PDB file of C-alpha atoms in Angstrom:
ATOM      1  CA  MET A  20    -122.701 138.814 102.198  1.00 45.00           C
ATOM      2  CA  GLY A  21    -124.419 139.685 105.467  1.00 46.00           C
ATOM      3  CA  GLY A  22    -127.915 139.121 106.449  1.00 50.00           C
ATOM      4  CA  SER A  23    -129.692 136.442 108.585  1.00 65.00           C
ATOM      5  CA  PRO A  24    -128.829 132.731 108.317  1.00 68.00           C
ATOM      6  CA  SER A  25    -130.963 130.377 106.236  1.00 80.00           C
ATOM      7  CA  ILE A  26    -131.396 128.090 109.264  1.00 81.00           C
ATOM      8  CA  PRO A  27    -133.764 129.321 111.837  1.00 82.00           C
ATOM      9  CA  SER A  28    -132.572 129.193 115.509  1.00 83.00           C
ATOM     10  CA  PRO A  29    -133.903 126.262 117.420  1.00 85.00           C
ATOM     11  CA  PRO A  30    -136.858 126.763 119.888  1.00 88.00           C
ATOM     12  CA  PRO A  31    -135.846 127.264 123.597  1.00 90.00           C
ATOM     13  CA  PRO A  32    -135.465 124.093 125.583  1.00 91.00           C
ATOM     14  CA  PRO A  33    -138.546 122.955 127.399  1.00 92.00           C
ATOM     15  CA  ASP A  34    -139.090 123.692 131.032  1.00 94.00           C
ATOM     16  CA  PRO A  35    -138.021 120.586 133.034  1.00 93.00           C
ATOM     17  CA  SER A  36    -140.487 121.100 135.784  1.00 95.00           C
ATOM     18  CA  ALA A  37    -143.341 121.522 133.388  1.00 94.00           C
ATOM     19  CA  VAL A  38    -142.351 118.261 131.605  1.00 95.00           C
ATOM     20  CA  ALA A  39    -142.033 116.378 134.802  1.00 95.00           C
ATOM     21  CA  GLN A  40    -145.551 117.661 135.879  1.00 95.00           C
ATOM     22  CA  ALA A  41    -146.968 116.562 132.421  1.00 95.00           C
ATOM     23  CA  ASN A  42    -145.344 113.174 132.557  1.00 95.00           C
ATOM     24  CA  ALA A  43    -146.693 112.662 136.238  1.00 95.00           C
ATOM     25  CA  GLU A  44    -150.274 113.668 135.196  1.00 96.00           C
ATOM     26  CA  ALA A  45    -149.999 111.200 132.143  1.00 96.00           C
ATOM     27  CA  TYR A  46    -148.833 108.425 134.319  1.00 96.00           C
ATOM     28  CA  LYS A  47    -151.766 109.118 136.729  1.00 95.00           C
ATOM     29  CA  LYS A  48    -154.304 108.969 134.005  1.00 95.00           C
ATOM     30  CA  ASN A  49    -152.840 105.734 132.768  1.00 94.00           C
ATOM     31  CA  ILE A  50    -153.069 104.346 136.159  1.00 94.00           C
ATOM     32  CA  ASP A  51    -156.525 105.430 136.741  1.00 94.00           C
ATOM     33  CA  THR A  52    -157.692 104.028 133.331  1.00 93.00           C
ATOM     34  CA  TYR A  53    -156.026 100.680 134.211  1.00 91.00           C
ATOM     35  CA  ILE A  54    -157.766 100.458 137.598  1.00 93.00           C
ATOM     36  CA  GLU A  55    -161.062 101.567 136.025  1.00 93.00           C
ATOM     37  CA  LYS A  56    -160.895  99.046 133.155  1.00 92.00           C
ATOM     38  CA  SER A  57    -159.336  96.135 135.240  1.00 92.00           C
ATOM     39  CA  PRO A  58    -162.607  94.146 136.060  1.00 91.00           C
ATOM     40  CA  GLU A  59    -163.586  94.220 132.440  1.00 92.00           C
ATOM     41  CA  LEU A  60    -160.092  93.192 131.398  1.00 90.00           C
ATOM     42  CA  ALA A  61    -160.054  90.383 134.036  1.00 91.00           C
ATOM     43  CA  ALA A  62    -163.468  89.126 132.825  1.00 92.00           C
ATOM     44  CA  LEU A  63    -162.377  89.134 129.205  1.00 92.00           C
ATOM     45  CA  GLU A  64    -159.067  87.404 130.088  1.00 91.00           C
ATOM     46  CA  ASN A  65    -161.033  84.643 131.934  1.00 90.00           C
ATOM     47  CA  LYS A  66    -163.494  84.311 129.026  1.00 90.00           C
ATOM     48  CA  LEU A  67    -160.764  84.006 126.495  1.00 89.00           C
ATOM     49  CA  ARG A  68    -158.788  81.567 128.873  1.00 87.00           C
ATOM     50  CA  ILE A  69    -161.864  79.281 129.192  1.00 88.00           C
ATOM     51  CA  GLN A  70    -162.356  79.473 125.558  1.00 87.00           C
ATOM     52  CA  TYR A  71    -158.816  78.883 124.220  1.00 87.00           C
ATOM     53  CA  MET A  72    -156.931  77.069 126.989  1.00 87.00           C
ATOM     54  CA  PRO A  73    -157.935  73.545 126.098  1.00 85.00           C
ATOM     55  CA  GLN A  74    -156.931  74.217 122.389  1.00 86.00           C
ATOM     56  CA  GLN A  75    -153.875  75.930 123.390  1.00 85.00           C
ATOM     57  CA  ARG A  76    -152.799  72.958 125.675  1.00 86.00           C
ATOM     58  CA  ALA A  77    -153.799  70.518 122.819  1.00 86.00           C
ATOM     59  CA  LEU A  78    -151.685  72.496 120.325  1.00 88.00           C
ATOM     60  CA  GLU A  79    -148.798  72.519 122.825  1.00 89.00           C
ATOM     61  CA  ARG A  80    -149.184  68.794 123.258  1.00 88.00           C
ATOM     62  CA  ASP A  81    -149.325  68.287 119.494  1.00 89.00           C
ATOM     63  CA  LEU A  82    -146.153  70.562 118.767  1.00 90.00           C
ATOM     64  CA  ALA A  83    -144.120  68.684 121.518  1.00 89.00           C
ATOM     65  CA  ALA A  84    -145.127  65.399 120.032  1.00 88.00           C
ATOM     66  CA  LEU A  85    -144.133  66.490 116.510  1.00 89.00           C
ATOM     67  CA  ASP A  86    -140.830  67.907 117.963  1.00 89.00           C
ATOM     68  CA  GLN A  87    -140.105  64.740 119.534  1.00 88.00           C
ATOM     69  CA  GLN A  88    -141.033  62.722 116.603  1.00 87.00           C
ATOM     70  CA  SER A  89    -138.796  64.761 114.204  1.00 88.00           C
ATOM     71  CA  GLY A  90    -135.965  64.472 116.635  1.00 85.00           C
ATOM     72  CA  VAL A  91    -136.305  60.701 116.792  1.00 84.00           C
ATOM     73  CA  GLN A  92    -136.753  60.412 112.961  1.00 86.00           C
ATOM     74  CA  ALA A  93    -133.512  62.440 112.474  1.00 87.00           C
ATOM     75  CA  GLY A  94    -131.632  60.228 114.942  1.00 80.00           C
ATOM     76  CA  MET A  95    -133.028  57.098 113.017  1.00 81.00           C
ATOM     77  CA  GLN A  96    -132.050  58.490 109.762  1.00 84.00           C
ATOM     78  CA  LEU A  97    -128.413  59.223 110.916  1.00 79.00           C
ATOM     79  CA  GLU A  98    -128.239  55.759 112.503  1.00 76.00           C
ATOM     80  CA  ARG A  99    -129.476  54.083 109.386  1.00 79.00           C
ATOM     81  CA  GLN A 100    -127.116  56.261 107.372  1.00 79.00           C
ATOM     82  CA  TYR A 101    -123.874  55.801 109.373  1.00 78.00           C
ATOM     83  CA  GLY A 102    -124.707  52.560 111.154  1.00 72.00           C
ATOM     84  CA  PRO A 103    -123.824  51.548 114.613  1.00 69.00           C
ATOM     85  CA  GLN A 104    -120.212  52.966 114.341  1.00 73.00           C
ATOM     86  CA  ARG A 105    -121.599  56.398 115.045  1.00 71.00           C
ATOM     87  CA  THR A 106    -123.418  55.351 118.274  1.00 72.00           C
ATOM     88  CA  LEU A 107    -120.326  53.418 119.604  1.00 78.00           C
ATOM     89  CA  GLU A 108    -118.204  56.401 118.890  1.00 81.00           C
ATOM     90  CA  SER A 109    -120.407  58.762 120.565  1.00 80.00           C
ATOM     91  CA  LEU A 110    -120.513  56.357 123.598  1.00 79.00           C
ATOM     92  CA  ARG A 111    -116.802  55.914 123.577  1.00 82.00           C
ATOM     93  CA  ARG A 112    -116.208  59.660 123.546  1.00 85.00           C
ATOM     94  CA  GLN A 113    -118.761  60.154 126.360  1.00 82.00           C
ATOM     95  CA  TYR A 114    -116.948  57.407 128.362  1.00 82.00           C
ATOM     96  CA  GLU A 115    -113.623  58.960 127.778  1.00 86.00           C
ATOM     97  CA  THR A 116    -114.699  62.539 128.577  1.00 87.00           C
ATOM     98  CA  SER A 117    -116.893  61.803 131.507  1.00 85.00           C
ATOM     99  CA  PRO A 118    -117.004  58.306 132.833  1.00 84.00           C
ATOM    100  CA  GLN A 119    -119.493  59.390 135.712  1.00 86.00           C
ATOM    101  CA  ALA A 120    -122.087  60.770 133.097  1.00 83.00           C
ATOM    102  CA  TYR A 121    -121.585  57.581 131.015  1.00 83.00           C
ATOM    103  CA  ALA A 122    -122.248  55.285 134.024  1.00 84.00           C
ATOM    104  CA  LEU A 123    -125.114  57.505 135.110  1.00 85.00           C
ATOM    105  CA  ASN A 124    -126.745  57.398 131.579  1.00 83.00           C
ATOM    106  CA  ARG A 125    -126.110  53.536 131.375  1.00 82.00           C
ATOM    107  CA  GLY A 126    -127.764  53.065 134.806  1.00 85.00           C
ATOM    108  CA  LEU A 127    -130.808  55.318 133.849  1.00 86.00           C
ATOM    109  CA  GLY A 128    -131.256  53.342 130.657  1.00 83.00           C
ATOM    110  CA  ASP A 129    -131.335  50.066 132.523  1.00 85.00           C
ATOM    111  CA  GLN A 130    -133.589  51.426 135.156  1.00 88.00           C
ATOM    112  CA  MET A 131    -135.975  52.887 132.422  1.00 88.00           C
ATOM    113  CA  THR A 132    -135.941  49.530 130.744  1.00 87.00           C
ATOM    114  CA  ARG A 133    -137.026  47.688 134.031  1.00 89.00           C
ATOM    115  CA  GLN A 134    -139.615  50.358 134.775  1.00 90.00           C
ATOM    116  CA  PHE A 135    -141.107  49.963 131.200  1.00 88.00           C
ATOM    117  CA  GLU A 136    -141.136  46.222 131.740  1.00 89.00           C
ATOM    118  CA  ARG A 137    -142.832  46.430 135.085  1.00 90.00           C
ATOM    119  CA  LEU A 138    -145.358  48.921 133.745  1.00 89.00           C
ATOM    120  CA  TYR A 139    -146.238  47.383 130.463  1.00 87.00           C
ATOM    121  CA  GLY A 140    -145.451  43.666 131.149  1.00 89.00           C
ATOM    122  CA  GLU A 141    -143.032  43.213 128.391  1.00 86.00           C
ATOM    123  CA  SER A 142    -139.509  44.443 127.611  1.00 83.00           C
ATOM    124  CA  PRO A 143    -139.253  47.547 125.465  1.00 82.00           C
ATOM    125  CA  TYR A 144    -137.048  45.399 123.119  1.00 78.00           C
ATOM    126  CA  ALA A 145    -140.171  43.585 122.319  1.00 80.00           C
ATOM    127  CA  SER A 146    -141.457  46.463 120.051  1.00 76.00           C
ATOM    128  CA  VAL A 147    -138.158  46.126 117.968  1.00 75.00           C
ATOM    129  CA  GLU A 148    -137.411  43.316 115.658  1.00 76.00           C
ATOM    130  CA  PRO A 149    -135.549  40.659 117.615  1.00 75.00           C
ATOM    131  CA  ARG A 150    -132.772  40.332 115.147  1.00 74.00           C
ATOM    132  CA  VAL A 151    -132.168  44.051 115.680  1.00 72.00           C
ATOM    133  CA  ALA A 152    -132.878  44.561 119.391  1.00 69.00           C
ATOM    134  CA  LEU A 153    -130.869  41.319 120.557  1.00 70.00           C
ATOM    135  CA  ALA A 154    -128.298  41.206 117.714  1.00 68.00           C
ATOM    136  CA  GLN A 155    -124.841  40.079 118.884  1.00 68.00           C
ATOM    137  CA  ARG A 156    -122.146  42.329 117.314  1.00 63.00           C
ATOM    138  CA  GLU A 157    -119.658  39.636 116.253  1.00 63.00           C
ATOM    139  CA  THR A 158    -117.700  41.932 113.755  1.00 59.00           C
ATOM    140  CA  LEU A 159    -115.497  44.691 115.090  1.00 59.00           C
ATOM    141  CA  PRO A 160    -116.265  48.267 113.724  1.00 59.00           C
ATOM    142  CA  GLU A 161    -114.714  48.704 110.406  1.00 62.00           C
ATOM    143  CA  ASP A 162    -111.221  50.238 110.507  1.00 62.00           C
ATOM    144  CA  ILE A 163    -111.641  53.302 108.249  1.00 62.00           C
ATOM    145  CA  TYR A 164    -107.972  54.285 108.530  1.00 65.00           C
ATOM    146  CA  GLY A 165    -106.548  51.004 107.131  1.00 63.00           C
ATOM    147  CA  ALA A 166    -102.839  51.015 107.257  1.00 62.00           C
ATOM    148  CA  ILE A 167    -102.239  54.704 107.265  1.00 64.00           C
ATOM    149  CA  GLY A 168     -99.381  55.741 109.640  1.00 62.00           C
ATOM    150  CA  THR A 169     -98.523  52.108 110.658  1.00 65.00           C
ATOM    151  CA  ASN A 170     -95.240  52.196 108.824  1.00 65.00           C
ATOM    152  CA  VAL A 171     -93.823  55.479 109.885  1.00 66.00           C
ATOM    153  CA  SER A 172     -90.355  54.484 110.965  1.00 69.00           C
ATOM    154  CA  ARG A 173     -89.623  52.421 107.760  1.00 70.00           C
ATOM    155  CA  PRO A 174     -91.791  53.681 104.994  1.00 66.00           C
ATOM    156  CA  SER A 175     -91.653  52.074 101.608  1.00 68.00           C
ATOM    157  CA  LEU A 176     -89.806  54.109  99.163  1.00 71.00           C
ATOM    158  CA  ARG A 177     -90.925  52.218  95.976  1.00 70.00           C
ATOM    159  CA  VAL A 178     -93.027  54.019  93.521  1.00 63.00           C
TER     160      VAL A 178
END
């Protein structure tokens, strides 16, 4: 069972100095081409920028407005679905975790309200139904836990 192997031997490895020389020449050609073509590329880039920049800005504005609108709509949907309890809970949680951030956000909200009023001549609450914007919350938030866990020491053993 002698004879030559069925797999031919691999080619000899390339000469590292020849490879480095070829790479350097290719890099030099690339740089020369870039330098040669750069005025044409700059002119083309400026032409395209002049042509498409207003449209791009308009598209960016529209997309930003759509993002903001979808965020607000999602927030309103959640508020409508879960009611004021959810907002109160998030405010309470924020107050518990970081009173400074809570106070800062409240202060910024008040400041924005005053700036809006100064700028547009009417309160931002004027754009909302008065019964919604200025509603007094007489009722306490609903206690969803009821009497769970209130009678731990003396549970009722009746069935």
